[in-house]
Amino acid sequence: MAPTSCSLCRDAKAILKRPKTGQQICKNCFFFVFETEVHHTITESKLFKPGDRVAIGASGGKDSTVLAYVMKTLNERYNYGLDLFLLSIDEGITGYRDDSLETVKRNQQQYDMPLKILSYDELYGWTMDAIVEQIGKKNNCTFCGVFRRQALDRGAASLKVDHIVTGHNADDIAETVLMNIMRGDIARLGRCTSICTQGEDTIKRSKPFKYAYEKEIVMYAYFKKLDYFSTECIYSPDAYRGHARTFLKDLEAARPSAIIDIIHSGEAFEVKEEIKATQKAQQTCKRCGYMSSNDLCKACTLLEGLERGMANSVITDRARKKMDAIGPAPDNIRTIPLFRSTPTIAVELPSQS
Amino acid sequence: MADTMTIKLVFSGGLELLFGNERNQSVLIPPLVPSDNSTHSSPSSSPSTPSSHNDILTGETKAADLEYLIYHLRDHLLKERPELFMENGTIRPGILVLINNTDWELEGEGSYQLCNNDEIVFISTLHGG
């Protein structure tokens, strides 16, 4: 095939066909449109304000490395006025997380940002390896995800940041929409396409790459020669998300815009009133103070299950009630320390009219 | 008749694990290959006899293309888990292919005809971010 010239600048040779638009563009135009689209995602959703302290959830993988690079680039180019930090969570997965943390430490040097690493071991007393040893290879993603969410919030609170950003990309969000449909998880379905989530007691959390295709993130990293760690989590082959991912990849091969379209469908969902009424109101955990839909937050529930040797019985709320029926938790089990975030107090200045 | 071609390969994004952990490799590909992508014949023998011209006409052989290369890699270079590399006769969705630093979708994907000293990069995107 004869080389085509870029459909944007009409000058340089096209090196990439964008899945989102089908456009054939050159390297420099690609960098520019990719970065500018993220910039628009950020400004249209008014994610940040000058002076914000922002923690970038960094795993050393492709999404978070590119996110750190792009956030730094845009912060400088458009004067967002942000203080950027790298925040990394060590789940204690040998051969996976310990290697990827080395990449984050290199990122810290390369991008010149402060780095904080928080481990499951110090926070919960359990590494993922120990958890998998106890519960086997099914449902371990539930533990990891729940623990990580709290760990990120606690790490961010200790850095006194206003905002956490994560590298979730369009493919991830489309997969989540599909997963929530497949599992009938209406509560999550309604929340999972929000670009920015905030609870009363938790730190704002956003996904600037919400509309960025995974393919483009990988191409960006490749052409910019960014350093990232690329191995599957050793426990992921058994994960449920794999089904959604395989399905999504096949959909993308047939029609590349499917990914953005699924997100659009997810955003357009409206939950029926009768169903909304059955959703639980948010409260705070009686044990650790974190946000929760029940008396005890999911992390405390899971940890109690692990400590009492009944971890498999606490995955669902139904099973939880059964465990409670057996008896209360003994006094000497390890619990999660009390969570106190700096509450954001909005100060209204009197209007000068 | 063209000679055997040297094709440079780069495996990244974790894909190198399937290829003996060697990110940079190279293979020799004959200029004409079976149209059904069978890779039984050894790569170093190149059919350069007059009958090969007829083979093209009868449709039994074709100019070596990327589709053939993928079969060749699966059959001769891949160390384990072929289902993680190929699916339904082509590269598994989620693996990006670059031909001389250009998206293979701009070069005809599987039907791109290989040239001597081409560099083909395979990047897997199927891992955590």
CSV table of C-alpha atoms in Angstrom, one decimal:
chain,number,residue,atom,x,y,z
A,1,MET,CA,0.0,0.0,0.0
A,2,ALA,CA,1.3,3.4,-0.9
A,3,PRO,CA,2.2,5.5,2.2
A,4,THR,CA,-0.6,8.0,2.9
A,5,SER,CA,0.0,11.4,4.3
A,6,CYS,CA,-1.5,12.6,7.5
A,7,SER,CA,-5.2,13.7,7.2
A,8,LEU,CA,-4.6,16.5,9.7
A,9,CYS,CA,-1.4,18.2,8.6
A,10,ARG,CA,-1.3,16.7,5.1
A,11,ASP,CA,2.5,16.8,5.4
A,12,ALA,CA,4.1,14.0,7.3
A,13,LYS,CA,3.5,10.3,6.6
A,14,ALA,CA,0.6,8.7,8.4
A,15,ILE,CA,1.7,6.1,11.0
A,16,LEU,CA,-1.5,5.3,12.8
A,17,LYS,CA,-5.2,4.8,12.1
A,18,ARG,CA,-7.1,6.1,15.1
A,19,PRO,CA,-9.7,3.5,16.2
A,20,LYS,CA,-12.0,6.3,17.5
A,21,THR,CA,-12.3,8.2,14.3
A,22,GLY,CA,-10.7,6.1,11.6
A,23,GLN,CA,-8.4,9.0,10.8
A,24,GLN,CA,-4.9,8.3,9.4
A,25,ILE,CA,-2.5,10.6,11.2
A,26,CYS,CA,1.2,11.2,11.6
A,27,LYS,CA,3.2,10.9,14.9
A,28,ASN,CA,3.2,14.5,15.9
A,29,CYS,CA,-0.4,15.1,15.1
A,30,PHE,CA,-1.2,11.9,17.1
A,31,PHE,CA,0.6,13.2,20.1
A,32,PHE,CA,-1.2,16.5,19.8
A,33,VAL,CA,-4.8,15.1,19.3
A,34,PHE,CA,-4.3,12.6,22.1
A,35,GLU,CA,-3.1,15.2,24.6
A,36,THR,CA,-5.6,17.8,23.5
A,37,GLU,CA,-8.5,15.3,23.9
A,38,VAL,CA,-7.5,14.5,27.4
A,39,HIS,CA,-7.2,18.3,28.1
A,40,HIS,CA,-10.8,18.8,26.8
A,41,THR,CA,-12.0,15.9,29.0
A,42,ILE,CA,-10.4,17.6,31.9
A,43,THR,CA,-11.7,21.1,31.2
A,44,GLU,CA,-15.2,20.2,30.1
A,45,SER,CA,-15.7,18.3,33.3
A,46,LYS,CA,-14.0,21.0,35.3
A,47,LEU,CA,-12.0,18.4,37.1
A,48,PHE,CA,-9.3,20.6,38.7
A,49,LYS,CA,-8.8,24.1,40.0
A,50,PRO,CA,-5.4,25.9,40.5
A,51,GLY,CA,-3.6,25.0,43.6
A,52,ASP,CA,-5.1,21.5,43.8
A,53,ARG,CA,-2.9,18.7,45.1
A,54,VAL,CA,-3.4,15.7,42.8
A,55,ALA,CA,-2.3,12.1,43.5
A,56,ILE,CA,-1.8,10.0,40.4
A,57,GLY,CA,-2.6,6.3,41.2
A,58,ALA,CA,0.6,4.8,39.7
A,59,SER,CA,1.2,1.1,39.3
A,60,GLY,CA,4.0,1.2,36.8
A,61,GLY,CA,1.8,-0.1,34.1
A,62,LYS,CA,1.0,1.4,30.7
A,63,ASP,CA,-2.0,3.5,31.7
A,64,SER,CA,-0.6,5.1,34.8
A,65,THR,CA,2.8,5.8,33.3
A,66,VAL,CA,1.2,7.6,30.3
A,67,LEU,CA,-1.2,9.3,32.7
A,68,ALA,CA,1.7,10.7,34.8
A,69,TYR,CA,3.5,11.9,31.7
A,70,VAL,CA,0.4,13.5,30.1
A,71,MET,CA,-0.7,15.1,33.4
A,72,LYS,CA,2.7,16.6,33.8
A,73,THR,CA,2.7,17.8,30.2
A,74,LEU,CA,-0.7,19.3,30.3
A,75,ASN,CA,-0.1,20.9,33.7
A,76,GLU,CA,2.8,22.7,32.3
A,77,ARG,CA,1.3,23.5,28.8
A,78,TYR,CA,-2.0,24.8,30.0
A,79,ASN,CA,-1.0,26.1,33.5
A,80,TYR,CA,-3.4,24.0,35.5
A,81,GLY,CA,-1.4,25.1,38.6
A,82,LEU,CA,-1.5,21.6,40.1
A,83,ASP,CA,0.9,19.9,42.6
A,84,LEU,CA,1.3,16.3,41.3
A,85,PHE,CA,2.2,13.3,43.3
A,86,LEU,CA,2.7,9.6,42.5
A,87,LEU,CA,0.8,7.2,44.8
A,88,SER,CA,1.4,3.5,44.6
A,89,ILE,CA,-0.2,0.6,46.3
A,90,ASP,CA,1.8,-2.6,47.1
A,91,GLU,CA,-0.7,-5.5,47.3
A,92,GLY,CA,2.0,-8.0,48.0
A,93,ILE,CA,1.9,-10.0,44.8
A,94,THR,CA,5.3,-11.6,44.4
A,95,GLY,CA,6.7,-11.5,40.8
A,96,TYR,CA,4.1,-8.9,39.7
A,97,ARG,CA,3.8,-5.9,42.1
A,98,ASP,CA,7.4,-5.9,43.4
A,99,ASP,CA,8.6,-5.7,39.8
A,100,SER,CA,6.2,-3.0,38.7
A,101,LEU,CA,7.0,-0.9,41.8
A,102,GLU,CA,10.6,-0.6,40.4
A,103,THR,CA,9.1,1.0,37.3
A,104,VAL,CA,7.2,3.5,39.5
A,105,LYS,CA,10.4,4.4,41.2
A,106,ARG,CA,12.0,5.0,37.8
A,107,ASN,CA,8.9,7.1,36.8
A,108,GLN,CA,9.5,9.2,40.0
A,109,GLN,CA,13.0,10.1,38.7
A,110,GLN,CA,11.9,10.6,35.1
A,111,TYR,CA,8.9,12.8,35.9
A,112,ASP,CA,10.4,14.4,39.0
A,113,MET,CA,7.3,13.9,41.3
A,114,PRO,CA,7.1,12.9,44.9
A,115,LEU,CA,6.2,9.2,45.4
A,116,LYS,CA,4.3,7.4,48.3
A,117,ILE,CA,4.0,3.7,48.5
A,118,LEU,CA,1.4,2.1,50.8
A,119,SER,CA,1.2,-1.6,51.3
A,120,TYR,CA,-1.6,-4.0,52.2
A,121,ASP,CA,0.7,-5.6,54.7
A,122,GLU,CA,1.1,-2.4,56.8
A,123,LEU,CA,-2.5,-1.4,56.4
A,124,TYR,CA,-4.4,-4.7,56.7
A,125,GLY,CA,-1.8,-7.2,57.8
A,126,TRP,CA,-2.5,-9.3,54.8
A,127,THR,CA,-0.7,-9.5,51.4
A,128,MET,CA,-2.6,-10.7,48.3
A,129,ASP,CA,-0.5,-13.8,48.2
A,130,ALA,CA,-1.6,-14.6,51.8
A,131,ILE,CA,-5.2,-13.9,50.9
A,132,VAL,CA,-5.1,-16.1,47.8
A,133,GLU,CA,-3.6,-18.9,49.9
A,134,GLN,CA,-6.6,-18.7,52.2
A,135,ILE,CA,-9.4,-18.3,49.7
A,136,GLY,CA,-8.1,-19.7,46.5
A,137,LYS,CA,-8.2,-18.1,43.1
A,138,LYS,CA,-11.9,-17.2,42.8
A,139,ASN,CA,-13.1,-13.9,44.2
A,140,ASN,CA,-9.6,-12.7,45.0
A,141,CYS,CA,-10.1,-9.6,42.8
A,142,THR,CA,-12.9,-8.6,45.1
A,143,PHE,CA,-10.5,-8.5,48.0
A,144,CYS,CA,-7.9,-6.7,46.0
A,145,GLY,CA,-10.2,-4.1,44.6
A,146,VAL,CA,-11.9,-3.3,47.8
A,147,PHE,CA,-8.7,-3.1,49.8
A,148,ARG,CA,-7.0,-1.0,47.1
A,149,ARG,CA,-9.8,1.6,47.0
A,150,GLN,CA,-9.4,2.2,50.7
A,151,ALA,CA,-5.6,2.1,50.5
A,152,LEU,CA,-5.6,4.8,47.8
A,153,ASP,CA,-7.9,7.1,49.9
A,154,ARG,CA,-5.8,6.6,53.0
A,155,GLY,CA,-2.6,7.2,51.1
A,156,ALA,CA,-4.0,10.3,49.5
A,157,ALA,CA,-5.3,11.6,52.8
A,158,SER,CA,-1.8,11.2,54.3
A,159,LEU,CA,-0.4,13.3,51.5
A,160,LYS,CA,-3.2,15.8,52.0
A,161,VAL,CA,-4.3,15.7,48.4
A,162,ASP,CA,-7.6,17.1,47.1
A,163,HIS,CA,-7.9,14.7,44.2
A,164,ILE,CA,-6.9,11.2,43.0
A,165,VAL,CA,-6.6,10.5,39.3
A,166,THR,CA,-6.4,6.9,37.9
A,167,GLY,CA,-5.5,5.6,34.5
A,168,HIS,CA,-8.8,3.9,33.7
A,169,ASN,CA,-9.2,4.0,30.0
A,170,ALA,CA,-12.2,3.7,27.6
A,171,ASP,CA,-11.7,0.0,27.3
A,172,ASP,CA,-11.7,-0.5,31.1
A,173,ILE,CA,-14.9,1.5,31.5
A,174,ALA,CA,-16.7,-0.3,28.6
A,175,GLU,CA,-15.7,-3.6,30.2
A,176,THR,CA,-17.1,-2.5,33.5
A,177,VAL,CA,-20.4,-1.5,31.9
A,178,LEU,CA,-20.6,-4.9,30.3
A,179,MET,CA,-19.7,-6.7,33.6
A,180,ASN,CA,-22.3,-4.8,35.6
A,181,ILE,CA,-25.0,-5.7,33.1
A,182,MET,CA,-23.9,-9.4,33.0
A,183,ARG,CA,-24.1,-9.5,36.8
A,184,GLY,CA,-27.2,-7.4,37.3
A,185,ASP,CA,-25.3,-4.9,39.5
A,186,ILE,CA,-27.6,-2.0,39.0
A,187,ALA,CA,-26.0,0.2,41.7
A,188,ARG,CA,-22.6,0.0,40.2
A,189,LEU,CA,-24.0,0.3,36.6
A,190,GLY,CA,-25.4,3.7,37.5
A,191,ARG,CA,-22.1,4.9,39.0
A,192,CYS,CA,-19.4,3.3,36.8
A,193,THR,CA,-19.5,5.8,33.9
A,194,SER,CA,-19.1,8.9,36.0
A,195,ILE,CA,-15.9,10.6,35.3
A,196,CYS,CA,-15.6,11.9,38.8
A,197,THR,CA,-16.8,10.3,42.0
A,198,GLN,CA,-16.9,11.8,45.4
A,199,GLY,CA,-18.3,10.7,48.6
A,200,GLU,CA,-18.9,12.9,51.7
A,201,ASP,CA,-15.9,11.5,53.5
A,202,THR,CA,-13.7,10.4,50.6
A,203,ILE,CA,-11.4,12.2,48.2
A,204,LYS,CA,-12.5,13.1,44.7
A,205,ARG,CA,-11.5,10.6,42.2
A,206,SER,CA,-11.4,11.1,38.4
A,207,LYS,CA,-10.5,9.2,35.3
A,208,PRO,CA,-9.0,11.7,32.7
A,209,PHE,CA,-8.5,8.8,30.2
A,210,LYS,CA,-12.2,7.9,30.3
A,211,TYR,CA,-12.4,8.4,26.5
A,212,ALA,CA,-8.9,7.3,25.5
A,213,TYR,CA,-8.7,4.0,23.8
A,214,GLU,CA,-6.2,1.5,25.2
A,215,LYS,CA,-4.7,1.0,21.7
A,216,GLU,CA,-3.9,4.8,21.6
A,217,ILE,CA,-2.4,4.8,25.1
A,218,VAL,CA,-0.1,1.9,24.1
A,219,MET,CA,0.8,3.6,20.8
A,220,TYR,CA,1.5,6.9,22.6
A,221,ALA,CA,3.8,5.1,25.1
A,222,TYR,CA,5.5,3.3,22.2
A,223,PHE,CA,6.2,6.4,20.1
A,224,LYS,CA,7.2,8.5,23.0
A,225,LYS,CA,9.4,5.6,24.3
A,226,LEU,CA,7.9,5.7,27.8
A,227,ASP,CA,9.1,3.2,30.3
A,228,TYR,CA,6.3,0.9,31.7
A,229,PHE,CA,5.9,-2.6,33.2
A,230,SER,CA,3.8,-5.0,31.2
A,231,THR,CA,2.8,-8.3,32.7
A,232,GLU,CA,-0.6,-9.6,33.6
A,233,CYS,CA,-1.4,-10.0,37.3
A,234,ILE,CA,-0.7,-13.6,38.0
A,235,TYR,CA,-4.2,-14.0,39.5
A,236,SER,CA,-6.0,-12.4,36.6
A,237,PRO,CA,-6.5,-15.3,34.2
A,238,ASP,CA,-9.2,-16.6,36.5
A,239,ALA,CA,-10.9,-13.2,36.9
A,240,TYR,CA,-14.5,-12.6,35.7
A,241,ARG,CA,-13.4,-9.4,33.9
A,242,GLY,CA,-11.5,-11.6,31.4
A,243,HIS,CA,-14.8,-12.6,29.8
A,244,ALA,CA,-15.9,-9.0,29.3
A,245,ARG,CA,-12.5,-8.1,27.9
A,246,THR,CA,-12.4,-10.9,25.3
A,247,PHE,CA,-15.9,-10.0,24.2
A,248,LEU,CA,-15.0,-6.3,24.0
A,249,LYS,CA,-11.9,-7.0,22.0
A,250,ASP,CA,-13.9,-9.0,19.4
A,251,LEU,CA,-16.5,-6.2,19.3
A,252,GLU,CA,-13.7,-3.6,18.7
A,253,ALA,CA,-12.2,-5.7,15.9
A,254,ALA,CA,-15.6,-5.7,14.1
A,255,ARG,CA,-16.5,-2.0,14.8
A,256,PRO,CA,-13.9,0.1,16.6
A,257,SER,CA,-16.4,2.7,17.8
A,258,ALA,CA,-18.1,0.0,19.9
A,259,ILE,CA,-16.0,1.0,22.9
A,260,ILE,CA,-17.1,4.6,23.0
A,261,ASP,CA,-20.6,3.6,22.1
A,262,ILE,CA,-20.9,1.3,25.1
A,263,ILE,CA,-19.7,4.0,27.4
A,264,HIS,CA,-22.3,6.3,25.8
A,265,SER,CA,-25.0,3.7,26.5
A,266,GLY,CA,-23.8,3.4,30.1
A,267,GLU,CA,-24.0,7.1,30.6
A,268,ALA,CA,-27.5,7.2,29.2
A,269,PHE,CA,-28.9,4.5,31.5
A,270,GLU,CA,-31.5,5.7,33.9
A,271,VAL,CA,-32.5,3.4,36.8
A,272,LYS,CA,-36.3,2.9,37.3
A,273,GLU,CA,-37.7,4.7,40.4
A,274,GLU,CA,-38.9,1.5,42.0
A,275,ILE,CA,-35.3,0.0,41.8
A,276,LYS,CA,-33.7,3.2,43.0
A,277,ALA,CA,-35.8,3.1,46.2
A,278,THR,CA,-34.4,-0.3,47.1
A,279,GLN,CA,-30.8,0.9,46.8
A,280,LYS,CA,-29.1,1.4,50.2
A,281,ALA,CA,-28.3,4.8,51.5
A,282,GLN,CA,-24.7,5.6,52.2
A,283,GLN,CA,-23.5,5.6,55.9
A,284,THR,CA,-20.1,5.3,57.6
A,285,CYS,CA,-18.5,2.1,58.8
A,286,LYS,CA,-18.9,1.6,62.5
A,287,ARG,CA,-15.5,0.1,62.8
A,288,CYS,CA,-13.1,2.2,60.7
A,289,GLY,CA,-15.2,5.3,59.7
A,290,TYR,CA,-14.9,4.7,55.9
A,291,MET,CA,-17.9,5.2,53.7
A,292,SER,CA,-20.2,2.1,53.6
A,293,SER,CA,-23.6,0.8,52.4
A,294,ASN,CA,-23.9,-1.3,55.6
A,295,ASP,CA,-22.9,-1.0,59.2
A,296,LEU,CA,-19.5,-2.4,58.4
A,297,CYS,CA,-17.7,-1.3,55.2
A,298,LYS,CA,-16.7,-4.0,52.7
A,299,ALA,CA,-13.1,-3.8,53.6
A,300,CYS,CA,-13.8,-4.4,57.3
A,301,THR,CA,-16.2,-7.2,56.4
A,302,LEU,CA,-13.6,-8.9,54.2
A,303,LEU,CA,-10.8,-8.5,56.8
A,304,GLU,CA,-13.0,-10.0,59.5
A,305,GLY,CA,-13.7,-12.9,57.2
A,306,LEU,CA,-10.0,-13.4,56.7
A,307,GLU,CA,-9.1,-13.1,60.3
A,308,ARG,CA,-11.9,-15.5,61.4
A,309,GLY,CA,-10.9,-18.0,58.6
A,310,MET,CA,-14.2,-17.6,56.9
A,311,ALA,CA,-13.2,-15.3,54.1
A,312,ASN,CA,-15.2,-17.1,51.4
A,313,SER,CA,-18.4,-16.5,53.3
A,314,VAL,CA,-18.2,-12.7,53.2
A,315,ILE,CA,-18.2,-12.0,49.5
A,316,THR,CA,-21.9,-11.4,49.3
A,317,ASP,CA,-24.2,-9.5,51.8
A,318,ARG,CA,-26.3,-12.6,52.1
A,319,ALA,CA,-23.4,-14.7,53.2
A,320,ARG,CA,-22.4,-12.0,55.6
A,321,LYS,CA,-25.6,-12.3,57.5
A,322,LYS,CA,-25.0,-16.0,57.9
A,323,MET,CA,-21.6,-15.3,59.4
A,324,ASP,CA,-23.1,-12.8,61.8
A,325,ALA,CA,-25.6,-15.4,62.9
A,326,ILE,CA,-22.8,-17.6,64.0
A,327,GLY,CA,-21.6,-15.0,66.5
A,328,PRO,CA,-19.9,-11.7,66.8
A,329,ALA,CA,-16.3,-11.2,65.9
A,330,PRO,CA,-13.8,-12.0,68.7
A,331,ASP,CA,-12.2,-9.0,70.3
A,332,ASN,CA,-8.6,-9.7,69.5
A,333,ILE,CA,-8.8,-9.8,65.7
A,334,ARG,CA,-6.9,-7.2,63.6
A,335,THR,CA,-9.0,-4.3,62.4
A,336,ILE,CA,-8.4,-1.4,60.1
A,337,PRO,CA,-7.4,1.8,61.8
A,338,LEU,CA,-9.9,4.6,62.0
A,339,PHE,CA,-10.1,6.7,58.9
A,340,ARG,CA,-10.3,10.4,59.2
A,341,SER,CA,-10.1,12.4,56.1
A,342,THR,CA,-9.7,16.2,56.0
A,343,PRO,CA,-13.3,17.3,55.4
A,344,THR,CA,-13.6,19.7,52.6
A,345,ILE,CA,-15.4,22.7,53.9
A,346,ALA,CA,-16.9,24.9,51.2
A,347,VAL,CA,-16.5,28.5,52.2
A,348,GLU,CA,-19.0,30.8,50.6
A,349,LEU,CA,-17.8,34.3,50.4
A,350,PRO,CA,-20.5,37.0,50.7
A,351,SER,CA,-21.4,38.3,47.3
A,352,GLN,CA,-20.2,41.8,46.6
A,353,SER,CA,-23.2,43.3,44.8
B,1,MET,CA,13.5,-14.0,-8.4
B,2,ALA,CA,13.9,-12.3,-5.0
B,3,ASP,CA,16.0,-14.0,-2.3
B,4,THR,CA,15.1,-15.2,1.1
B,5,MET,CA,14.1,-12.2,3.3
B,6,THR,CA,15.4,-11.3,6.7
B,7,ILE,CA,12.5,-10.0,8.8
B,8,LYS,CA,13.3,-8.3,12.1
B,9,LEU,CA,10.9,-8.8,15.0
B,10,VAL,CA,10.3,-7.0,18.3
B,11,PHE,CA,8.0,-8.5,20.9
B,12,SER,CA,6.8,-6.3,23.8
B,13,GLY,CA,4.0,-5.6,26.2
B,14,GLY,CA,4.6,-9.0,27.8
B,15,LEU,CA,4.4,-10.9,24.5
B,16,GLU,CA,8.1,-11.6,24.7
B,17,LEU,CA,7.3,-14.1,27.5
B,18,LEU,CA,5.7,-16.4,24.9
B,19,PHE,CA,8.8,-16.2,22.7
B,20,GLY,CA,11.4,-17.3,25.2
B,21,ASN,CA,11.8,-13.9,26.7
B,22,GLU,CA,13.7,-12.6,23.7
B,23,ARG,CA,12.3,-9.2,22.8
B,24,ASN,CA,14.4,-8.8,19.6
B,25,GLN,CA,14.6,-11.7,17.1
B,26,SER,CA,14.7,-12.2,13.4
B,27,VAL,CA,13.5,-14.8,10.9
B,28,LEU,CA,14.2,-15.8,7.4
B,29,ILE,CA,11.2,-16.0,5.1
B,30,PRO,CA,11.1,-17.2,1.5
B,31,PRO,CA,9.7,-14.9,-1.1
B,32,LEU,CA,7.0,-17.4,-2.1
B,33,VAL,CA,4.9,-19.3,0.4
B,34,PRO,CA,2.0,-21.7,0.3
B,35,SER,CA,-1.3,-19.9,-0.1
B,36,ASP,CA,-2.8,-22.0,2.7
B,37,ASN,CA,-0.2,-20.6,5.1
B,38,SER,CA,1.2,-24.1,5.8
B,39,THR,CA,4.6,-23.7,7.3
B,40,HIS,CA,5.9,-27.3,6.9
B,41,SER,CA,8.8,-26.5,4.7
B,42,SER,CA,11.9,-25.2,6.4
B,43,PRO,CA,12.3,-21.4,6.1
B,44,SER,CA,15.8,-21.5,4.6
B,45,SER,CA,14.8,-23.3,1.4
B,46,SER,CA,13.4,-20.9,-1.1
B,47,PRO,CA,11.6,-22.3,-4.2
B,48,SER,CA,13.2,-20.5,-7.0
B,49,THR,CA,12.5,-22.9,-9.8
B,50,PRO,CA,10.5,-22.0,-12.9
B,51,SER,CA,7.6,-24.1,-11.7
B,52,SER,CA,7.0,-21.6,-8.8
B,53,HIS,CA,5.7,-19.1,-11.4
B,54,ASN,CA,3.0,-21.5,-12.3
B,55,ASP,CA,2.3,-22.1,-8.6
B,56,ILE,CA,1.3,-18.4,-8.3
B,57,LEU,CA,-0.9,-18.7,-11.3
B,58,THR,CA,-2.6,-21.8,-10.0
B,59,GLY,CA,-3.0,-20.0,-6.6
B,60,GLU,CA,-0.9,-22.5,-4.7
B,61,THR,CA,1.6,-20.0,-3.6
B,62,LYS,CA,1.6,-16.4,-2.9
B,63,ALA,CA,4.1,-13.7,-2.2
B,64,ALA,CA,5.1,-13.9,1.5
B,65,ASP,CA,2.8,-11.6,3.5
B,66,LEU,CA,2.2,-10.7,7.1
B,67,GLU,CA,-0.6,-13.3,7.4
B,68,TYR,CA,1.9,-16.0,6.6
B,69,LEU,CA,4.5,-14.5,8.9
B,70,ILE,CA,2.1,-14.8,11.8
B,71,TYR,CA,1.5,-18.5,11.1
B,72,HIS,CA,5.2,-19.0,10.7
B,73,LEU,CA,5.9,-17.4,14.1
B,74,ARG,CA,3.3,-19.5,15.8
B,75,ASP,CA,4.6,-22.7,14.3
B,76,HIS,CA,8.3,-22.1,14.6
B,77,LEU,CA,9.2,-19.4,17.1
B,78,LEU,CA,6.4,-19.5,19.7
B,79,LYS,CA,7.4,-21.4,22.8
B,80,GLU,CA,4.0,-21.8,24.5
B,81,ARG,CA,0.3,-20.8,24.6
B,82,PRO,CA,-0.4,-20.3,20.9
B,83,GLU,CA,-4.0,-19.3,21.7
B,84,LEU,CA,-2.5,-16.1,23.3
B,85,PHE,CA,-1.0,-15.1,20.0
B,86,MET,CA,-3.3,-16.2,17.3
B,87,GLU,CA,-7.1,-16.5,17.1
B,88,ASN,CA,-9.3,-17.4,14.1
B,89,GLY,CA,-6.4,-17.4,11.6
B,90,THR,CA,-5.1,-14.0,12.6
B,91,ILE,CA,-3.3,-12.2,15.4
B,92,ARG,CA,-5.3,-12.2,18.6
B,93,PRO,CA,-7.4,-9.0,19.1
B,94,GLY,CA,-5.5,-6.9,21.7
B,95,ILE,CA,-2.1,-7.3,20.1
B,96,LEU,CA,-1.0,-4.3,18.1
B,97,VAL,CA,1.2,-4.8,15.0
B,98,LEU,CA,3.6,-2.1,13.6
B,99,ILE,CA,5.3,-2.5,10.2
B,100,ASN,CA,8.4,-0.3,10.1
B,101,ASN,CA,6.9,1.9,12.8
B,102,THR,CA,3.5,2.2,11.0
B,103,ASP,CA,0.2,0.8,12.2
B,104,TRP,CA,-0.5,-2.3,10.2
B,105,GLU,CA,-4.1,-1.1,9.6
B,106,LEU,CA,-2.5,1.4,7.2
B,107,GLU,CA,-0.5,-1.2,5.4
B,108,GLY,CA,-3.2,-3.7,4.6
B,109,GLU,CA,-2.9,-5.8,7.8
B,110,GLY,CA,-2.4,-9.5,6.9
B,111,SER,CA,-2.1,-8.9,3.2
B,112,TYR,CA,0.9,-6.6,3.5
B,113,GLN,CA,3.7,-8.1,1.4
B,114,LEU,CA,7.0,-8.5,3.3
B,115,CYS,CA,10.2,-6.9,2.1
B,116,ASN,CA,13.7,-7.6,3.1
B,117,ASN,CA,14.8,-6.0,6.4
B,118,ASP,CA,11.2,-5.1,7.4
B,119,GLU,CA,10.8,-4.6,11.1
B,120,ILE,CA,7.6,-5.9,12.6
B,121,VAL,CA,6.7,-5.0,16.1
B,122,PHE,CA,4.1,-6.9,18.1
B,123,ILE,CA,2.8,-5.2,21.3
B,124,SER,CA,0.4,-6.9,23.6
B,125,THR,CA,-2.1,-4.6,25.4
B,126,LEU,CA,-3.6,-7.4,27.4
B,127,HIS,CA,-2.3,-6.6,30.9
B,128,GLY,CA,-2.9,-4.2,33.7
B,129,GLY,CA,-2.4,-0.5,33.5
